[in-house]
Coordinates of C-alpha atoms in Angstrom, one line a residue:
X236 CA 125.6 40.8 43.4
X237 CA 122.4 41.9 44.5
X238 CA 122.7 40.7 48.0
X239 CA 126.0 42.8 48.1
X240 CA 124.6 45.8 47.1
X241 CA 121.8 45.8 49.6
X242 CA 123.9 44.6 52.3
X243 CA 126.6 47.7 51.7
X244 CA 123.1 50.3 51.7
X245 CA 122.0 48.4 55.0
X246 CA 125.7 49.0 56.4
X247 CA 125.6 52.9 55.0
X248 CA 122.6 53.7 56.2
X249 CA 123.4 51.5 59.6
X250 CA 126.7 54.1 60.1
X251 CA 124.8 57.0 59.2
X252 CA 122.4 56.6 61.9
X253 CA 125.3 55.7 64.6
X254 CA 127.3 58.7 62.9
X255 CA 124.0 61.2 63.3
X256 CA 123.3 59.6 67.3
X257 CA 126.3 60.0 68.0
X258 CA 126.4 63.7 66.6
X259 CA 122.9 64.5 68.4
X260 CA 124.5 62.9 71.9
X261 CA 127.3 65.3 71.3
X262 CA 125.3 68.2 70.5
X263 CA 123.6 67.5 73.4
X264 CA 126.4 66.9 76.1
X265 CA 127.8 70.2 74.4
X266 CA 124.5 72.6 74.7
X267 CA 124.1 71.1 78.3
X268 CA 127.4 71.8 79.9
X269 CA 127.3 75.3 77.9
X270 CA 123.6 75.9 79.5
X271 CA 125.4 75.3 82.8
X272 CA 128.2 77.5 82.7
X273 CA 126.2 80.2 81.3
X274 CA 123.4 80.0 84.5
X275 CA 126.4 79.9 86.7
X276 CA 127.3 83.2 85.9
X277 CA 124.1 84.8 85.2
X278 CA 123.4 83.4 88.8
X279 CA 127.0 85.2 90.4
X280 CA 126.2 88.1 88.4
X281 CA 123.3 88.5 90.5
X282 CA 124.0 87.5 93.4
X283 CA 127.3 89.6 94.4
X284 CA 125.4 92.1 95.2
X285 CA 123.4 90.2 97.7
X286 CA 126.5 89.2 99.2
X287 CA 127.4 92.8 99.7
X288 CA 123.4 93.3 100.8
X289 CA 124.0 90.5 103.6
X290 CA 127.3 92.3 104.6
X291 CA 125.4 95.4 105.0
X292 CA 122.8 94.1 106.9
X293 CA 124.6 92.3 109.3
X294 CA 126.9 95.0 109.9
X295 CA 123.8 97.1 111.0
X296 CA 122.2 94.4 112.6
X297 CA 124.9 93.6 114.9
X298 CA 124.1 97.2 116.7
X299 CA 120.3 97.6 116.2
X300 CA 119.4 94.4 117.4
X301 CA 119.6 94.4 120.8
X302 CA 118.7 97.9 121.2
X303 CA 115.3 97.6 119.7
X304 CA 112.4 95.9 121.4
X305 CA 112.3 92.3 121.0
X306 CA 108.5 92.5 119.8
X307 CA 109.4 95.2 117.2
X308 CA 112.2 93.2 115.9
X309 CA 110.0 89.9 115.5
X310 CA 107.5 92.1 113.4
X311 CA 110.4 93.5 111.4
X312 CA 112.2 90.2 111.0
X313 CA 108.2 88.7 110.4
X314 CA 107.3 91.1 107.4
X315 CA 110.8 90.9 105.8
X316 CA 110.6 86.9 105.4
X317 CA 106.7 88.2 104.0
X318 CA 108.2 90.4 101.4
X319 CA 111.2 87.6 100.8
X320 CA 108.7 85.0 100.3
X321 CA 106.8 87.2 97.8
X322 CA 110.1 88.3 95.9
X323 CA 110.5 84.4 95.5
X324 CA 106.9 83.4 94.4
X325 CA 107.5 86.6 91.4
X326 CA 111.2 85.1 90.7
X327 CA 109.8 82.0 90.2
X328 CA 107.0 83.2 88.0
X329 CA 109.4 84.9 85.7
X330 CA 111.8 82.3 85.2
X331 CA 108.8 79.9 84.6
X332 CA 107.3 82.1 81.9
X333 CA 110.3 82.9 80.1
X334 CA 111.4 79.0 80.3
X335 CA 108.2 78.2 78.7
X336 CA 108.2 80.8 75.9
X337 CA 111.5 79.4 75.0
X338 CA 110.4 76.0 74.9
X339 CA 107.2 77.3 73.1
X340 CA 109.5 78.8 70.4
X341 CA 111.7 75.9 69.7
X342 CA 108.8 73.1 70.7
X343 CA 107.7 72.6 66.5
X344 CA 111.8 72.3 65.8
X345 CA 111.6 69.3 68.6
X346 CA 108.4 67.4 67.3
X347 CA 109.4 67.0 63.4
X348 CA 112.7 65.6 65.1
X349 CA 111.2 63.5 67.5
X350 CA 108.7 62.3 64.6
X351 CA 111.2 61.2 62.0
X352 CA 113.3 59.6 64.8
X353 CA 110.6 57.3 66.1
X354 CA 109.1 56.4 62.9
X355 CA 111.8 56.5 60.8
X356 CA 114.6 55.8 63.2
X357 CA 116.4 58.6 61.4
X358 CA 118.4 61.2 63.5
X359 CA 119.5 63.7 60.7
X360 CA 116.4 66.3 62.0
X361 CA 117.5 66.0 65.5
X362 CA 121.2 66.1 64.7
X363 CA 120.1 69.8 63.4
X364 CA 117.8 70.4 65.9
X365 CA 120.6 69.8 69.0
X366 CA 123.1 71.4 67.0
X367 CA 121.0 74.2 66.7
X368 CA 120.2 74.3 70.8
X369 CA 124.0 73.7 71.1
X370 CA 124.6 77.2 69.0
X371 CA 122.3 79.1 71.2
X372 CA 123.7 78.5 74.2
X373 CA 127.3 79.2 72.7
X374 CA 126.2 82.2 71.2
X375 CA 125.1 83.3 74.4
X376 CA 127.7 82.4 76.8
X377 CA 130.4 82.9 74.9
X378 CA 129.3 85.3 71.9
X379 CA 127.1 87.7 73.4
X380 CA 130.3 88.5 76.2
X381 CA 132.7 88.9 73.2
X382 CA 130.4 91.2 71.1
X383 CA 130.0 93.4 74.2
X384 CA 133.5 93.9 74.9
X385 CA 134.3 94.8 71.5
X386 CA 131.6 97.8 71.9
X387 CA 134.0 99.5 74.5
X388 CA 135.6 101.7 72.1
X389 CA 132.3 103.2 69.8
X390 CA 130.2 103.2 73.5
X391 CA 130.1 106.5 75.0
X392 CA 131.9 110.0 75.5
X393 CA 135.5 108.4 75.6
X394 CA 137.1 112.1 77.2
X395 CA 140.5 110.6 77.3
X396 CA 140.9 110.9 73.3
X397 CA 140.9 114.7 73.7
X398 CA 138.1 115.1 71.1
X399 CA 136.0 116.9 73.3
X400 CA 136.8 120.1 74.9
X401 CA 137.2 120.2 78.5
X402 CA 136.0 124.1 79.7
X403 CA 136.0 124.2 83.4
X404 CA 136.1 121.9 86.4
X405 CA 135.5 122.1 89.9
X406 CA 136.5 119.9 93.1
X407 CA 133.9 118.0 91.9
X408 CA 133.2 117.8 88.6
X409 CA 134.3 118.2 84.4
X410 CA 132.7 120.7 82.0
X411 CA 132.9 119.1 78.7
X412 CA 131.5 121.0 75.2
X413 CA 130.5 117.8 73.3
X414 CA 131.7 118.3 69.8
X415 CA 129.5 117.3 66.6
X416 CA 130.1 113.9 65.7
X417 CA 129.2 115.2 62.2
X418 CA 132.2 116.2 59.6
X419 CA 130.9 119.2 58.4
X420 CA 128.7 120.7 61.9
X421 CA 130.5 123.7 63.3
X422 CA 129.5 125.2 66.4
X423 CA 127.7 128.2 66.4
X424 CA 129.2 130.7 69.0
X425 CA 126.5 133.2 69.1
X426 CA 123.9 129.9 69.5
X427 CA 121.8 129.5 72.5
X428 CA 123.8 126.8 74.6
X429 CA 122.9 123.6 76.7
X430 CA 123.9 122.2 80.0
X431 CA 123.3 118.5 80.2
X432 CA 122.7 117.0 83.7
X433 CA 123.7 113.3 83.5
X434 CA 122.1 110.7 86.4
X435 CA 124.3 109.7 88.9
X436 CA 123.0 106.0 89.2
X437 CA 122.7 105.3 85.4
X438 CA 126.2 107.3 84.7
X439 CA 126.7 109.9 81.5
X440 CA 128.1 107.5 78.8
X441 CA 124.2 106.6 78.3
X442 CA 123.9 110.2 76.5
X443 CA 126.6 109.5 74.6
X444 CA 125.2 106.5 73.1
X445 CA 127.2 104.9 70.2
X446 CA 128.0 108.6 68.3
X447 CA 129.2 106.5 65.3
X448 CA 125.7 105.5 64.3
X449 CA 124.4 108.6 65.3
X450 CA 122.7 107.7 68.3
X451 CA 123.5 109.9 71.4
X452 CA 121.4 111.9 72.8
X453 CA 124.1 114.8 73.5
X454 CA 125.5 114.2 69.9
X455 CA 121.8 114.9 68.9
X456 CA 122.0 118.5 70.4
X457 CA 125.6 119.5 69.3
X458 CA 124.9 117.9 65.6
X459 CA 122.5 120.7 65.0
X460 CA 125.5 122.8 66.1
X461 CA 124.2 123.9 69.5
X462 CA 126.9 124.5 71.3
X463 CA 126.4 121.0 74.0
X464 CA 127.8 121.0 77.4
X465 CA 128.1 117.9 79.7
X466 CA 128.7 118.1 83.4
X467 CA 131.0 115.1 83.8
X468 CA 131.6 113.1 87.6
X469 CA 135.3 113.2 88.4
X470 CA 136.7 109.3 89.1
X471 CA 134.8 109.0 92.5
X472 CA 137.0 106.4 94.3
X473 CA 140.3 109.4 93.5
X474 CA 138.2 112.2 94.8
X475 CA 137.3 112.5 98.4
X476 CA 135.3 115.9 98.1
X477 CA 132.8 114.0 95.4
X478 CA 132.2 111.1 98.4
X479 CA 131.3 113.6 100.8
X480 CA 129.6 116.4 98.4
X481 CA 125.9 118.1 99.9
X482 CA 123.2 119.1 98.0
X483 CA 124.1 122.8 97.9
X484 CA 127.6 121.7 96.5
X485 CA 125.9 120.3 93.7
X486 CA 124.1 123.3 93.2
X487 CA 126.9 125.5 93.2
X488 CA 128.8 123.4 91.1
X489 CA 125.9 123.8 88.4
X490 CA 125.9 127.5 89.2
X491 CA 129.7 128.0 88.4
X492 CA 129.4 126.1 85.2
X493 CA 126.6 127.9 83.8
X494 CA 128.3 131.4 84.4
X495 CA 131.1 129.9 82.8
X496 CA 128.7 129.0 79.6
X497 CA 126.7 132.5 79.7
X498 CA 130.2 134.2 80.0
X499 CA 131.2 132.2 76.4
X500 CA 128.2 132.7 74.5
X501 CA 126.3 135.7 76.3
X502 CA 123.0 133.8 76.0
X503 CA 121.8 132.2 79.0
X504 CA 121.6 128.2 79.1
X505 CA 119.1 125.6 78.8
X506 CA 119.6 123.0 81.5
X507 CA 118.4 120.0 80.7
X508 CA 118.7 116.8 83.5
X509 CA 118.2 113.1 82.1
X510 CA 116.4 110.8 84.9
X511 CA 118.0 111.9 88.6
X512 CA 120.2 114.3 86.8
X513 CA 116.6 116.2 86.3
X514 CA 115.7 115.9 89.9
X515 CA 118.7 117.4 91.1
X516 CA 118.9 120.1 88.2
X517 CA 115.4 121.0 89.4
X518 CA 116.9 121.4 93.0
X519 CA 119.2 123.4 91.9
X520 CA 116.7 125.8 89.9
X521 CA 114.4 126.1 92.6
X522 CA 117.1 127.4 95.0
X523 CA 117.6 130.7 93.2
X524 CA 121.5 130.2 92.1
X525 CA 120.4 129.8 88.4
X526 CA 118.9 133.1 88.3
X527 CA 120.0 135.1 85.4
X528 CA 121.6 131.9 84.4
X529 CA 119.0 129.6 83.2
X530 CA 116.4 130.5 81.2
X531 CA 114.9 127.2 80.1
X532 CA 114.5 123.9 81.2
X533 CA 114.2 120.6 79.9
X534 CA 114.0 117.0 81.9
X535 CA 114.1 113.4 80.8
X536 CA 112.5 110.0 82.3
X537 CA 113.2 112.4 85.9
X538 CA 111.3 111.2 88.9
X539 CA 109.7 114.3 90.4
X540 CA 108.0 112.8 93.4
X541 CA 109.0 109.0 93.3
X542 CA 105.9 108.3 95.8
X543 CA 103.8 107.8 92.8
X544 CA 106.4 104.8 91.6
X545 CA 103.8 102.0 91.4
X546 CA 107.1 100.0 90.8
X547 CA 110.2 101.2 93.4
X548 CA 107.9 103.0 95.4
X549 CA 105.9 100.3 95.7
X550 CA 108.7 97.6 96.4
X551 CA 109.9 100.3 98.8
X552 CA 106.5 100.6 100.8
X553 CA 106.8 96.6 101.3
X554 CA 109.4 96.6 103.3
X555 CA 109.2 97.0 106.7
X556 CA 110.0 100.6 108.3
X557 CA 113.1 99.4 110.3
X558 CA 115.0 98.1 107.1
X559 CA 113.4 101.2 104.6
X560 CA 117.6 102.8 105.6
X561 CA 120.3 104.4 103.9
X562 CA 121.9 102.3 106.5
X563 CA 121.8 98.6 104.9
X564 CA 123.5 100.3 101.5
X565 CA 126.2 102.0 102.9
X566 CA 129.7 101.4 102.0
X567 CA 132.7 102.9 104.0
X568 CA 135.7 103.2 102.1
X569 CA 139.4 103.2 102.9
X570 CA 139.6 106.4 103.9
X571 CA 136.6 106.6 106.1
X572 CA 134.0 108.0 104.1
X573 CA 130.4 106.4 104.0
X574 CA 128.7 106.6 100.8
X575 CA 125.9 104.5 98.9
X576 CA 126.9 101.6 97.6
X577 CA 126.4 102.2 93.1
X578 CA 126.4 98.3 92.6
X579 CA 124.1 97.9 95.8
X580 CA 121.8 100.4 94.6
X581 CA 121.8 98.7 91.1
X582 CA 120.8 95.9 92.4
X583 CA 117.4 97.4 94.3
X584 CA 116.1 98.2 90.8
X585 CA 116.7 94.5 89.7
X586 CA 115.0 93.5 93.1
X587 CA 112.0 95.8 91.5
X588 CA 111.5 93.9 88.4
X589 CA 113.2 90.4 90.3
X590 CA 110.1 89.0 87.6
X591 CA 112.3 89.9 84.7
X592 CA 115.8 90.1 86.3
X593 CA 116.3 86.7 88.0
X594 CA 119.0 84.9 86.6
X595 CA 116.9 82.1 84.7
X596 CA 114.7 84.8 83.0
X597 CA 117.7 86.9 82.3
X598 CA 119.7 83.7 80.5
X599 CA 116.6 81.9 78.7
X600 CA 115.1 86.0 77.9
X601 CA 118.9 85.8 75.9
X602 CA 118.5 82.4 74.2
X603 CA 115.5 83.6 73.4
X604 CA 117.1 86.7 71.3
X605 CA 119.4 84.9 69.5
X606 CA 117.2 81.6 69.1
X607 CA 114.6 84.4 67.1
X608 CA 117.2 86.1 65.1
X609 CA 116.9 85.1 61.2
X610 CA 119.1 83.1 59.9
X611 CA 121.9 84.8 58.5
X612 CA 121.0 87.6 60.3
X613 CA 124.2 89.2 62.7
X614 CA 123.6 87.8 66.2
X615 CA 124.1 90.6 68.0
X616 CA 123.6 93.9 66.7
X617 CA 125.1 97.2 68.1
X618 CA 122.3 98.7 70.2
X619 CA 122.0 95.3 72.5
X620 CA 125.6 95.0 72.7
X621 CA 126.2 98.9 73.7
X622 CA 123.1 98.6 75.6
X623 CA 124.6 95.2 77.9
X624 CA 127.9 97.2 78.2
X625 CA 126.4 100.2 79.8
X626 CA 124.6 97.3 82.2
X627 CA 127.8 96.1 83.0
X628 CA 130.2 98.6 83.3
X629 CA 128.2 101.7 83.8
X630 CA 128.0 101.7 87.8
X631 CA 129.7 103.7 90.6
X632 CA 129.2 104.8 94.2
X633 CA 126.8 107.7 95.1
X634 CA 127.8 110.6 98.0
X635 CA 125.5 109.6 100.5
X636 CA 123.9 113.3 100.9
X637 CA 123.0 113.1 97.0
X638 CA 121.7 109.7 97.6
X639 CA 119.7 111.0 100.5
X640 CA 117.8 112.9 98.4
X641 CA 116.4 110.6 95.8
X642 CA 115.6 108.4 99.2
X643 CA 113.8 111.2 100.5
X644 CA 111.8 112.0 97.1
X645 CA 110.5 108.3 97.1
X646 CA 109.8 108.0 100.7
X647 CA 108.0 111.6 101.0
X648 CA 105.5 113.4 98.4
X649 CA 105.4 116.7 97.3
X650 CA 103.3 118.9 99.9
X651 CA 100.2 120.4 98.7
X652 CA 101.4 123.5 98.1
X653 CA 103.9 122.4 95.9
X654 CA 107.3 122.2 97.6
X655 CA 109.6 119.4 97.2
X656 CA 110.6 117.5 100.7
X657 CA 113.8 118.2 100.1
X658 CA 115.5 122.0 100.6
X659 CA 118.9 123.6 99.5
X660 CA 120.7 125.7 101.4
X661 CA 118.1 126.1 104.3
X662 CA 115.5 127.2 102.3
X663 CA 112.2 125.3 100.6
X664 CA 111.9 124.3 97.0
X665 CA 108.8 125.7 95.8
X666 CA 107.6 124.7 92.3
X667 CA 106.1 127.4 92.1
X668 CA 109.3 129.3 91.4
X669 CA 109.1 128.3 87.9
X670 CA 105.6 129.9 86.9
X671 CA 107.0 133.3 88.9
X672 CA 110.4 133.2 87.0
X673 CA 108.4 132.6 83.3
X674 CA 110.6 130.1 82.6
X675 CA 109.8 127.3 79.6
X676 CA 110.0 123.6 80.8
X677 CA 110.0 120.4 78.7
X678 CA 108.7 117.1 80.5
X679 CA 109.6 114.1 78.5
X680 CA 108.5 110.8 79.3
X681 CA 108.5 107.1 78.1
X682 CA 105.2 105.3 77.5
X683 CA 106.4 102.2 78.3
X684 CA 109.0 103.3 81.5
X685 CA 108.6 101.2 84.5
X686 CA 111.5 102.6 86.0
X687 CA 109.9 105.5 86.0
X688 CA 106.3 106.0 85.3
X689 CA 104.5 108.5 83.7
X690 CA 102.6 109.4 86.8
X691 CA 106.0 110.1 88.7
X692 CA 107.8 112.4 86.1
X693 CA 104.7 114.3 85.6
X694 CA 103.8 115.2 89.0
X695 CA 104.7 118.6 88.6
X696 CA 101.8 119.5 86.9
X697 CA 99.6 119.5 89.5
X698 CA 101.2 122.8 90.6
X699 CA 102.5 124.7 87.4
X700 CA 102.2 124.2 84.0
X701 CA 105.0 122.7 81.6
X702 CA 105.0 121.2 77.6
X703 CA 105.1 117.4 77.8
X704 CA 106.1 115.4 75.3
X705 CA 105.4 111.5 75.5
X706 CA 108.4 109.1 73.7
X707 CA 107.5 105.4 73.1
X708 CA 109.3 102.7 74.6
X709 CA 111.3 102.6 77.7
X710 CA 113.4 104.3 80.1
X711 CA 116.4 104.8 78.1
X712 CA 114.9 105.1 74.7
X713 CA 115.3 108.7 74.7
X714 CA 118.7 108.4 74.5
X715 CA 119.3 105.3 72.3
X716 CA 115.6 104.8 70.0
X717 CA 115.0 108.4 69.1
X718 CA 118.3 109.9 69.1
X719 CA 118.5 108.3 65.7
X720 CA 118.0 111.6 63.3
X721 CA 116.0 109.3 61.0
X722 CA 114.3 107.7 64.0
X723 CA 110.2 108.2 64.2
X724 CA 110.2 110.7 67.6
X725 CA 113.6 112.2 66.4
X726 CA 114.5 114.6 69.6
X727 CA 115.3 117.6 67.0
X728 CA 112.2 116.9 64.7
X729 CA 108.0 117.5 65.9
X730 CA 106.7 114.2 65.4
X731 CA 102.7 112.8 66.1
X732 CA 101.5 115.3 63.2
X733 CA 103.2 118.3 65.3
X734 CA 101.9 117.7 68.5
X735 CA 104.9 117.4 70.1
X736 CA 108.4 118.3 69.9
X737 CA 111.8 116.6 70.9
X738 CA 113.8 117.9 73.4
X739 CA 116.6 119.2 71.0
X740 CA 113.5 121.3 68.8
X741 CA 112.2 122.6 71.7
X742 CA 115.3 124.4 72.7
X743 CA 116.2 125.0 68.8
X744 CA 112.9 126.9 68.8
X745 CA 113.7 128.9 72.3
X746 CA 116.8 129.7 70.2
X747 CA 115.1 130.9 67.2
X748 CA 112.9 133.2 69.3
X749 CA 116.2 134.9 71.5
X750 CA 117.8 135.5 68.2
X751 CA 114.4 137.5 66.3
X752 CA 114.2 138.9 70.0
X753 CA 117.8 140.3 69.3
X754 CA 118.0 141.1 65.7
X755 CA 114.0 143.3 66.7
X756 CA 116.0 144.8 69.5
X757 CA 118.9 146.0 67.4
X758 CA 116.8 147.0 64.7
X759 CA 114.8 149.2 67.1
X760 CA 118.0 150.4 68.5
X761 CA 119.4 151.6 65.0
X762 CA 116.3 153.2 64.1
X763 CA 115.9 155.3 67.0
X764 CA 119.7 156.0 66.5
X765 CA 119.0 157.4 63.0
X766 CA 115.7 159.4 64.2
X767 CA 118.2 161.2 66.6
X768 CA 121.1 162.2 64.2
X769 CA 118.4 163.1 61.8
X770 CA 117.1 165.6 64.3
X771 CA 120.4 166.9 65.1
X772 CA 121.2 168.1 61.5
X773 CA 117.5 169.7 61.5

């Protein structure tokens, strides 16, 4: 009876170890062939744009290179296999370092399995341990993709549900007042108004966040019942006169909208650009159209003289003259208009930070995510869904003359006099302008923004003076950290013991002032009105 028994344990125990090897082999075949799939298209992801990159080149290629001389194209072609070869050595360093801090975070998991399955043959830890590596990988290949796509409807502005009021339009572009996501906000008419500038690269959905957990930036403004305006791109591919718009279009377009605003609410406007949407709002203040319009100006994360990038600049300055072109990221469409190429352009700024955006770093930075999450925890919360949607989705084509521009502002400084290198209209862009015209500007920046740096959005002040207010984080933060009412650096609240004030208090307080301006001015007005009809009945 004995003998029995023990031999039936032996047999159990025997089958539970095939059963849990055979589990772990499983688990392991399964987080493999997951791990693969998932590289593959982290790896196509990045590299259709260099496809397109390699088209582009060629194309220009096939009519520069035998016009140039043969010595000057073995020094181009010399110093673009240099700045290749350096690319590479920073690719591999990233993917290397983000391997290792993966392996670093799951390496005590893998040695108490490996321990009880050498000494106590026993594969129950490691069963766990693979299932657990098999999880990551599914979660994301296959999760992550599914919990972005089901973002689409609470990410962004979403102007097709007619819930925001569409005020004007031009050739070119869509006035939108953003309405309060808020049940019980009104707008104030008789409220000072706002003008939004959105980026052309980074598109205008950014601003608007997720506006069901109350973080949107534009949201943020009309919330406090400020009546919010958004100047909106119409669908560029449908719209020939966007491909081909000039600086002084833009400009004119801004004009027309912000005598549309003053004409509604007979206060003049703040204009406030986020990132190249600043840039080009400062253009367009510089150039005198806004006069009488504008009376206030805010910018976000904008690059004012991109030669101070230690980041694009810098990546920029590496390359050799000859291939420093417009040229090798221009895309002619259908119809015969040349314009920049959005997903080509997108792709530079990955090329900036190729350390952090290779594919390998991208997938195993991921893993990473998910494999730290606690257990129990949801896998994938809101902001990094939204967030990887706006990645994904969020990218058009540029006009070419609008894209000249940036180009220009990163290639040439501002002269010491302070004028941009850029004009409008045939005239210069003096900063200057903006000390002569008394008119209030906000910088805000991000501490940690290596898209762009402190040093580039605050070049300005080494001509005029303007209120800066730092934000913590990164380039988009503004937008998506601190748009959060109950956030830390809340954009309507003061914040670092009242040293500095959000974007949205800063024009709530130019408000405040206009309207004690007014109600003194009326005041003054009725007194001297009842001074005069007293002296008439003397």
């Amino acid at each position: 009876m004995t003998d029995e028994k023990q031999t039936g344990n032996k047999t159990g125990d025997l089958s539970e170890v095939i059963g849990d090897g055979a589990a772990t082999l499983g688990n392991l075949l399964s987080a493999f062939q997951t791990h693969m799939a998932g590289i593959t298209k982290y790896t196509t992801d990045f590299f259709i744009p260099y496809v397109l990159a390699v088209n582009y080149f060629q194309r220009v290629e096939s009519t520069r290179l035998y016009k140039e001389n043969p010595q000057d194209s073995k020094d181009a072609y010399m110093g673009l296999l240099e700045n290749n070869l350096e690319l590479m050595t920073r690719s591999l360093d990233g993917s290397t370092q983000m391997m290792l801090a993966y392996l670093q975070n799951e390496v005590d998991g893998f040695a108490e399995a490996a321990k009880q399955l050498l000494f106590d043959f026993n594969f129950s830890k490691m069963k766990t341990f693979t299932a657990r590596q098999a999880d990551l990988m599914n979660s994301v290949v296959n999760g992550y993709p599914e919990a972005i796509a089901a973002i689409e409807p609470e990410y962004g502005f979403h102007f097709e549900r007619g819930e925001h009021a569409k005020v004007d339009e031009t050739d070119r572009f869509l006035l939108y007042r953003i309405a309060p996501s808020l049940p019980n906000v009104e707008t104030r008419q008789d409220a000072k108004p706002v003008l939004i500038i959105p980026p052309y690269v980074l598109g205008a959905n950014i601003l608007g966040f997720l506006p069901g957990e109350q973080r949107s930036y534009a949201h943020c403004f009309a919330n406090q019942g400020i009546p919010t305006y958004i100047r909106i791109l119409k669908p560029f591919d449908a719209t020939p006169a966007l491909q081909v718009m000039t600086g002084e279009e833009d400009a004119l377009d801004t004009q027309r909208f912000c005598e549309t605003i003053l004409k509604s609410h007979g206060k003049p406007v703040t204009l406030n650009g986020y990132c190249q949407g600043g840039y080009n709002a400062l253009c367009t203040l510089l150039s005198g159209r806004l006069d009488g319009l504008v009376d206030a100006f805010i910018t976000c994360v904008s690059p004012m003289d991109g030669t101070r990038s230690k980041g694009l600049a810098h990546f920029l300055s590496r390359l050799p003259k000859r291939f420093n072109d417009l040229a090798y990221g221009t895309k002619i469409l259908p119809n015969g208009n040349e314009v920049a190429d959005g997903q080509l352009m997108g792709w530079v700024y990955k090329l900036k930070s190729i350390d952090q955006e290779i594919p390998a770093a991208m997938f195993f930075r991921d893993v990473l995510m998910f494999a730290r999450s606690k257990p129990g925890a949801q896998k994938v919360n809101k902001t990094a869904a939204a967030l990887n949607y706006w990645l994904q989705n969020d990218r058009s084509d540029l006009p070419m003359e609008i894209t000249r521009i940036s180009y220009i502002a990163y290639n040439t400084p501002i002269t010491s006099d302070g004028c941009l290198p850029v004009g409008l209209f045939g005239g210069k862009l003096d900063l200057n302008r903006i000390k002569e015209k008394k008119i209030p500007w906000l910088i805000c920046y991000g501490t940690h923004d290596d898209l762009v740096e402190k040093e580039t959005a605050l070049a300005p002040l080494d001509f005029i003076e303007a209120e800066v207010t730092p934000f913590p984080k990164g380039h988009v933060a503004i937008a998506t950290s601190w748009s959060a009412p109950d956030s830390a650096c809340a954009l309507h609240t003061r914040f670092e013991n009242g040293k500095y004030r959000g974007p949205v208090r800063f024009h709530m307080d130019l408000d405040d002032a206009l309207t004690k301006k007014s109600s003194l001015g009326a005041n003054t007005k009725s007194s001297k009105s009842v001074t005069t009809k007293a002296g008439k009945e003397r």
